[in-house]
Amino acid sequence: MTTRRIPPAFEVVILEEPTFREPKAEKEPPTGVNEKVTIQPGDPVLDPPPDGGTRAWLCVLGCHLALFSTFGTVNAYGVFQDYYGTNLLASTSASVISLIGALQLFFLYGLGPIVGRIFDAHGSAVLLPVGSFFVVLSMMMVSICQENKVYQFFLSQGVLFGIGISMVFNPALAVMAHWFRRRRAFAIGICASGSSLGGVVYPVMLQRLIPAIGFGWAVRVSAFVSLTCLTVSCITIRGRLPHKGHIAWMSFVDLGGFRDLKYTLTAIGSFLTFYALFIPFFYIQVYGTYEGVSTRLAKYLLPIMNAASFPSRVLPGLVADRFGVLNVLVPCTILSGIFSLSIWLPSRGAIPITIFSALYGLGSGAFVTLLPAYIATITPMEVYGARVGSIYMIAAVAALVGTPTAGAFVKVVGQHDFDGLIIFTGVMVLAGGVIIGAAHVVQTRKL
């Protein structure tokens, strides 16, 4: 009889998947920490991930569409921020309006460890359909929200939508570990690119439909697009490994990592970066309109930012494999802060604002993609999932309070107010990148 620990799917999105072999007489070393699985003679032996094949690539397609409809819609919130501020919630402050979008990020990251444990126990068969239903239902509810009834937007677009996208987003990424090992970075990159593509399609679609058919029907059309994509996702996303059937709730976070200085610095740097990382995505369109950029171009600033993040979702994992994760993560994060201070802050016309949108999208996308990979390099495999969960819960709090804090700078739309918002964004992202870089110094000295 052989006892081995099999890490949950949430843990192995980045790491190597355990290889299942015929049971041996001697006891093999454990590869995870969560649950013990006793393999009896005669139990089914699981083959290693196929790294391809029809079922695997159909799963990639489904995951791409899942992220298109979830994180892609989050990336489009700047359109709602601009529209609400001038129409449906004109009497509400920018800070409060941005809190609606911040709630989406909070639930997306904050529920990740919990959803991951449910996925380990029961797979995606329940999570994906229920999450998809919540996503579509929430968008339909947004379409009938009443003017100046801000609580309706909070409940539908903030809470219900946030819970729904977390139930879709996290299993979609986790299931990649079931099908890919050698080509996992490439497969995850294709999936992650869906969020960038959605961040291009949804803003353009909404801004073209709202003047033509009104806000309500524009959001309903978006909901039908999401329904179509998520239906395909529910059909094509399938796990390959057996389910545990029970949940170890106490293992979804691990505070023991904070005894390690590298991990602590990474957590602090991640908090500062996530605090401000999404501010430009929420406010770039509002800023462009204020600076006198043509209405037509202002509406495309957010899609440009999301389109530029497309290559940084796909390529960083491949580049980092050659040059080191931190050697790509830290420069991209620091450059994002520098771009805010050196290009966005003095920008007063269409050209510099457009250039900033493209460069910031390129740098910020790399941070989101590479952070879990870097945590894997400083964390023992057996506690990887729990420690990633701990940092993501910290990131969820940062994202929740970050954009409303920035909105507090823009009490009245004016250049002085925007300067404060931009400086705040640049300093926080820059500081986060520097502190994560300090973790590299600590790691190097210990080698």
PDB file of C-alpha atoms in Angstrom, residues 112-261:
ATOM      1  CA  GLY A 112     -10.560  31.947  -5.105  1.00  0.00           C
ATOM      2  CA  PRO A 113      -9.169  29.690  -2.349  1.00  0.00           C
ATOM      3  CA  ILE A 114     -12.657  28.639  -1.227  1.00  0.00           C
ATOM      4  CA  VAL A 115     -13.838  27.941  -4.771  1.00  0.00           C
ATOM      5  CA  GLY A 116     -10.615  26.026  -5.346  1.00  0.00           C
ATOM      6  CA  ARG A 117     -11.368  23.708  -2.441  1.00  0.00           C
ATOM      7  CA  ILE A 118     -14.893  23.068  -3.769  1.00  0.00           C
ATOM      8  CA  PHE A 119     -13.367  22.305  -7.168  1.00  0.00           C
ATOM      9  CA  ASP A 120     -10.989  19.793  -5.578  1.00  0.00           C
ATOM     10  CA  ALA A 121     -13.892  18.035  -3.889  1.00  0.00           C
ATOM     11  CA  HIS A 122     -16.534  18.061  -6.607  1.00  0.00           C
ATOM     12  CA  GLY A 123     -14.971  19.318  -9.847  1.00  0.00           C
ATOM     13  CA  SER A 124     -16.438  21.920 -12.189  1.00  0.00           C
ATOM     14  CA  ALA A 125     -19.741  20.181 -12.931  1.00  0.00           C
ATOM     15  CA  VAL A 126     -21.628  22.304 -10.379  1.00  0.00           C
ATOM     16  CA  LEU A 127     -19.434  25.395 -10.086  1.00  0.00           C
ATOM     17  CA  LEU A 128     -19.446  26.350 -13.761  1.00  0.00           C
ATOM     18  CA  PRO A 129     -23.215  26.159 -14.421  1.00  0.00           C
ATOM     19  CA  VAL A 130     -24.107  27.906 -11.156  1.00  0.00           C
ATOM     20  CA  GLY A 131     -21.460  30.579 -11.644  1.00  0.00           C
ATOM     21  CA  SER A 132     -22.549  31.111 -15.253  1.00  0.00           C
ATOM     22  CA  PHE A 133     -26.151  31.486 -14.129  1.00  0.00           C
ATOM     23  CA  PHE A 134     -25.115  34.125 -11.571  1.00  0.00           C
ATOM     24  CA  VAL A 135     -23.098  36.025 -14.195  1.00  0.00           C
ATOM     25  CA  VAL A 136     -25.950  36.208 -16.693  1.00  0.00           C
ATOM     26  CA  LEU A 137     -28.589  36.872 -14.019  1.00  0.00           C
ATOM     27  CA  SER A 138     -26.557  39.720 -12.545  1.00  0.00           C
ATOM     28  CA  MET A 139     -26.170  41.393 -15.933  1.00  0.00           C
ATOM     29  CA  MET A 140     -29.902  41.107 -16.545  1.00  0.00           C
ATOM     30  CA  MET A 141     -30.533  42.670 -13.141  1.00  0.00           C
ATOM     31  CA  VAL A 142     -28.130  45.531 -13.949  1.00  0.00           C
ATOM     32  CA  SER A 143     -30.150  46.252 -17.077  1.00  0.00           C
ATOM     33  CA  ILE A 144     -33.242  47.031 -14.967  1.00  0.00           C
ATOM     34  CA  CYS A 145     -31.569  48.909 -12.108  1.00  0.00           C
ATOM     35  CA  GLN A 146     -33.257  52.232 -11.385  1.00  0.00           C
ATOM     36  CA  GLU A 147     -31.600  55.604 -11.709  1.00  0.00           C
ATOM     37  CA  ASN A 148     -29.801  56.826  -8.547  1.00  0.00           C
ATOM     38  CA  LYS A 149     -30.619  53.569  -6.712  1.00  0.00           C
ATOM     39  CA  VAL A 150     -26.974  52.800  -6.055  1.00  0.00           C
ATOM     40  CA  TYR A 151     -27.686  49.840  -3.763  1.00  0.00           C
ATOM     41  CA  GLN A 152     -29.254  47.991  -6.704  1.00  0.00           C
ATOM     42  CA  PHE A 153     -26.015  48.302  -8.669  1.00  0.00           C
ATOM     43  CA  PHE A 154     -23.977  47.196  -5.648  1.00  0.00           C
ATOM     44  CA  LEU A 155     -26.049  44.048  -5.158  1.00  0.00           C
ATOM     45  CA  SER A 156     -26.327  43.035  -8.814  1.00  0.00           C
ATOM     46  CA  GLN A 157     -23.122  44.216 -10.487  1.00  0.00           C
ATOM     47  CA  GLY A 158     -20.883  44.164  -7.419  1.00  0.00           C
ATOM     48  CA  VAL A 159     -21.894  41.234  -5.224  1.00  0.00           C
ATOM     49  CA  LEU A 160     -23.836  38.793  -7.438  1.00  0.00           C
ATOM     50  CA  PHE A 161     -21.635  39.304 -10.487  1.00  0.00           C
ATOM     51  CA  GLY A 162     -18.477  39.092  -8.368  1.00  0.00           C
ATOM     52  CA  ILE A 163     -19.519  35.772  -6.830  1.00  0.00           C
ATOM     53  CA  GLY A 164     -20.489  34.411 -10.240  1.00  0.00           C
ATOM     54  CA  ILE A 165     -17.227  35.261 -11.986  1.00  0.00           C
ATOM     55  CA  SER A 166     -15.214  33.743  -9.132  1.00  0.00           C
ATOM     56  CA  MET A 167     -17.112  30.461  -9.529  1.00  0.00           C
ATOM     57  CA  VAL A 168     -16.244  30.425 -13.239  1.00  0.00           C
ATOM     58  CA  PHE A 169     -12.783  32.019 -13.366  1.00  0.00           C
ATOM     59  CA  ASN A 170     -10.992  29.930 -10.738  1.00  0.00           C
ATOM     60  CA  PRO A 171     -12.101  26.432 -11.863  1.00  0.00           C
ATOM     61  CA  ALA A 172     -11.410  27.371 -15.488  1.00  0.00           C
ATOM     62  CA  LEU A 173      -7.759  28.056 -14.703  1.00  0.00           C
ATOM     63  CA  ALA A 174      -7.382  25.209 -12.225  1.00  0.00           C
ATOM     64  CA  VAL A 175      -8.530  22.551 -14.685  1.00  0.00           C
ATOM     65  CA  MET A 176      -5.589  23.317 -17.001  1.00  0.00           C
ATOM     66  CA  ALA A 177      -3.369  21.327 -14.642  1.00  0.00           C
ATOM     67  CA  HIS A 178      -5.405  18.225 -15.457  1.00  0.00           C
ATOM     68  CA  TRP A 179      -4.540  18.348 -19.148  1.00  0.00           C
ATOM     69  CA  PHE A 180      -1.158  20.046 -19.512  1.00  0.00           C
ATOM     70  CA  ARG A 181       2.270  19.787 -17.922  1.00  0.00           C
ATOM     71  CA  ARG A 182       5.057  20.510 -20.421  1.00  0.00           C
ATOM     72  CA  ARG A 183       2.902  22.952 -22.419  1.00  0.00           C
ATOM     73  CA  ARG A 184       1.014  24.303 -19.428  1.00  0.00           C
ATOM     74  CA  ALA A 185       2.425  27.848 -19.615  1.00  0.00           C
ATOM     75  CA  PHE A 186       1.348  28.099 -23.244  1.00  0.00           C
ATOM     76  CA  ALA A 187      -2.127  26.708 -22.522  1.00  0.00           C
ATOM     77  CA  ILE A 188      -2.678  29.024 -19.559  1.00  0.00           C
ATOM     78  CA  GLY A 189      -1.482  31.944 -21.678  1.00  0.00           C
ATOM     79  CA  ILE A 190      -4.145  31.197 -24.280  1.00  0.00           C
ATOM     80  CA  CYS A 191      -6.771  31.039 -21.545  1.00  0.00           C
ATOM     81  CA  ALA A 192      -5.592  34.265 -19.913  1.00  0.00           C
ATOM     82  CA  SER A 193      -5.680  36.081 -23.242  1.00  0.00           C
ATOM     83  CA  GLY A 194      -9.450  35.716 -23.122  1.00  0.00           C
ATOM     84  CA  SER A 195      -9.593  38.351 -20.385  1.00  0.00           C
ATOM     85  CA  SER A 196      -7.754  40.825 -22.613  1.00  0.00           C
ATOM     86  CA  LEU A 197      -9.937  40.034 -25.606  1.00  0.00           C
ATOM     87  CA  GLY A 198     -13.071  40.457 -23.497  1.00  0.00           C
ATOM     88  CA  GLY A 199     -11.699  43.775 -22.269  1.00  0.00           C
ATOM     89  CA  VAL A 200     -11.614  44.901 -25.895  1.00  0.00           C
ATOM     90  CA  VAL A 201     -14.920  43.488 -27.139  1.00  0.00           C
ATOM     91  CA  TYR A 202     -17.232  44.417 -24.250  1.00  0.00           C
ATOM     92  CA  PRO A 203     -16.288  48.131 -24.039  1.00  0.00           C
ATOM     93  CA  VAL A 204     -16.587  48.619 -27.802  1.00  0.00           C
ATOM     94  CA  MET A 205     -19.873  46.711 -27.933  1.00  0.00           C
ATOM     95  CA  LEU A 206     -21.409  48.614 -25.024  1.00  0.00           C
ATOM     96  CA  GLN A 207     -20.366  52.029 -26.264  1.00  0.00           C
ATOM     97  CA  ARG A 208     -21.774  51.367 -29.709  1.00  0.00           C
ATOM     98  CA  LEU A 209     -25.023  49.855 -28.456  1.00  0.00           C
ATOM     99  CA  ILE A 210     -25.894  52.310 -25.669  1.00  0.00           C
ATOM    100  CA  PRO A 211     -26.585  55.269 -28.029  1.00  0.00           C
ATOM    101  CA  ALA A 212     -28.438  52.991 -30.443  1.00  0.00           C
ATOM    102  CA  ILE A 213     -30.697  50.885 -28.215  1.00  0.00           C
ATOM    103  CA  GLY A 214     -30.257  52.330 -24.728  1.00  0.00           C
ATOM    104  CA  PHE A 215     -28.342  51.194 -21.664  1.00  0.00           C
ATOM    105  CA  GLY A 216     -30.755  48.443 -20.624  1.00  0.00           C
ATOM    106  CA  TRP A 217     -30.772  46.582 -23.912  1.00  0.00           C
ATOM    107  CA  ALA A 218     -27.056  47.138 -24.432  1.00  0.00           C
ATOM    108  CA  VAL A 219     -26.355  45.310 -21.163  1.00  0.00           C
ATOM    109  CA  ARG A 220     -28.850  42.575 -22.081  1.00  0.00           C
ATOM    110  CA  VAL A 221     -27.084  42.004 -25.399  1.00  0.00           C
ATOM    111  CA  SER A 222     -23.818  41.712 -23.471  1.00  0.00           C
ATOM    112  CA  ALA A 223     -25.499  39.191 -21.185  1.00  0.00           C
ATOM    113  CA  PHE A 224     -26.583  37.099 -24.179  1.00  0.00           C
ATOM    114  CA  VAL A 225     -23.016  37.151 -25.520  1.00  0.00           C
ATOM    115  CA  SER A 226     -21.781  35.976 -22.124  1.00  0.00           C
ATOM    116  CA  LEU A 227     -24.488  33.310 -22.012  1.00  0.00           C
ATOM    117  CA  THR A 228     -23.344  31.928 -25.364  1.00  0.00           C
ATOM    118  CA  CYS A 229     -19.680  31.868 -24.354  1.00  0.00           C
ATOM    119  CA  LEU A 230     -20.349  30.365 -20.933  1.00  0.00           C
ATOM    120  CA  THR A 231     -22.585  27.665 -22.407  1.00  0.00           C
ATOM    121  CA  VAL A 232     -19.676  26.547 -24.569  1.00  0.00           C
ATOM    122  CA  SER A 233     -17.440  26.669 -21.485  1.00  0.00           C
ATOM    123  CA  CYS A 234     -19.794  24.457 -19.474  1.00  0.00           C
ATOM    124  CA  ILE A 235     -19.829  21.901 -22.298  1.00  0.00           C
ATOM    125  CA  THR A 236     -16.100  21.819 -23.063  1.00  0.00           C
ATOM    126  CA  ILE A 237     -14.439  22.260 -19.648  1.00  0.00           C
ATOM    127  CA  ARG A 238     -13.948  18.854 -18.085  1.00  0.00           C
ATOM    128  CA  GLY A 239     -11.568  17.684 -15.405  1.00  0.00           C
ATOM    129  CA  ARG A 240      -9.465  14.548 -15.795  1.00  0.00           C
ATOM    130  CA  LEU A 241      -8.501  13.674 -12.219  1.00  0.00           C
ATOM    131  CA  PRO A 242     -10.728  12.046  -9.573  1.00  0.00           C
ATOM    132  CA  HIS A 243     -12.519  14.244  -7.053  1.00  0.00           C
ATOM    133  CA  LYS A 244     -11.771  14.080  -3.354  1.00  0.00           C
ATOM    134  CA  GLY A 245     -15.410  14.215  -2.299  1.00  0.00           C
ATOM    135  CA  HIS A 246     -14.691  16.289   0.802  1.00  0.00           C
ATOM    136  CA  ILE A 247     -13.181  19.677   1.607  1.00  0.00           C
ATOM    137  CA  ALA A 248     -10.315  20.516   3.963  1.00  0.00           C
ATOM    138  CA  TRP A 249     -11.490  24.015   4.839  1.00  0.00           C
ATOM    139  CA  MET A 250      -8.627  24.813   7.196  1.00  0.00           C
ATOM    140  CA  SER A 251      -6.011  24.414   4.460  1.00  0.00           C
ATOM    141  CA  PHE A 252      -7.049  27.120   2.019  1.00  0.00           C
ATOM    142  CA  VAL A 253      -4.726  29.708   3.617  1.00  0.00           C
ATOM    143  CA  ASP A 254      -1.324  29.347   5.262  1.00  0.00           C
ATOM    144  CA  LEU A 255      -0.064  32.156   7.491  1.00  0.00           C
ATOM    145  CA  GLY A 256       3.149  30.271   8.193  1.00  0.00           C
ATOM    146  CA  GLY A 257       4.638  31.777   5.059  1.00  0.00           C
ATOM    147  CA  PHE A 258       4.968  35.132   6.799  1.00  0.00           C
ATOM    148  CA  ARG A 259       7.869  33.713   8.798  1.00  0.00           C
ATOM    149  CA  ASP A 260       9.795  33.783   5.513  1.00  0.00           C
ATOM    150  CA  LEU A 261      11.074  37.292   4.688  1.00  0.00           C
TER     151      LEU A 261
END
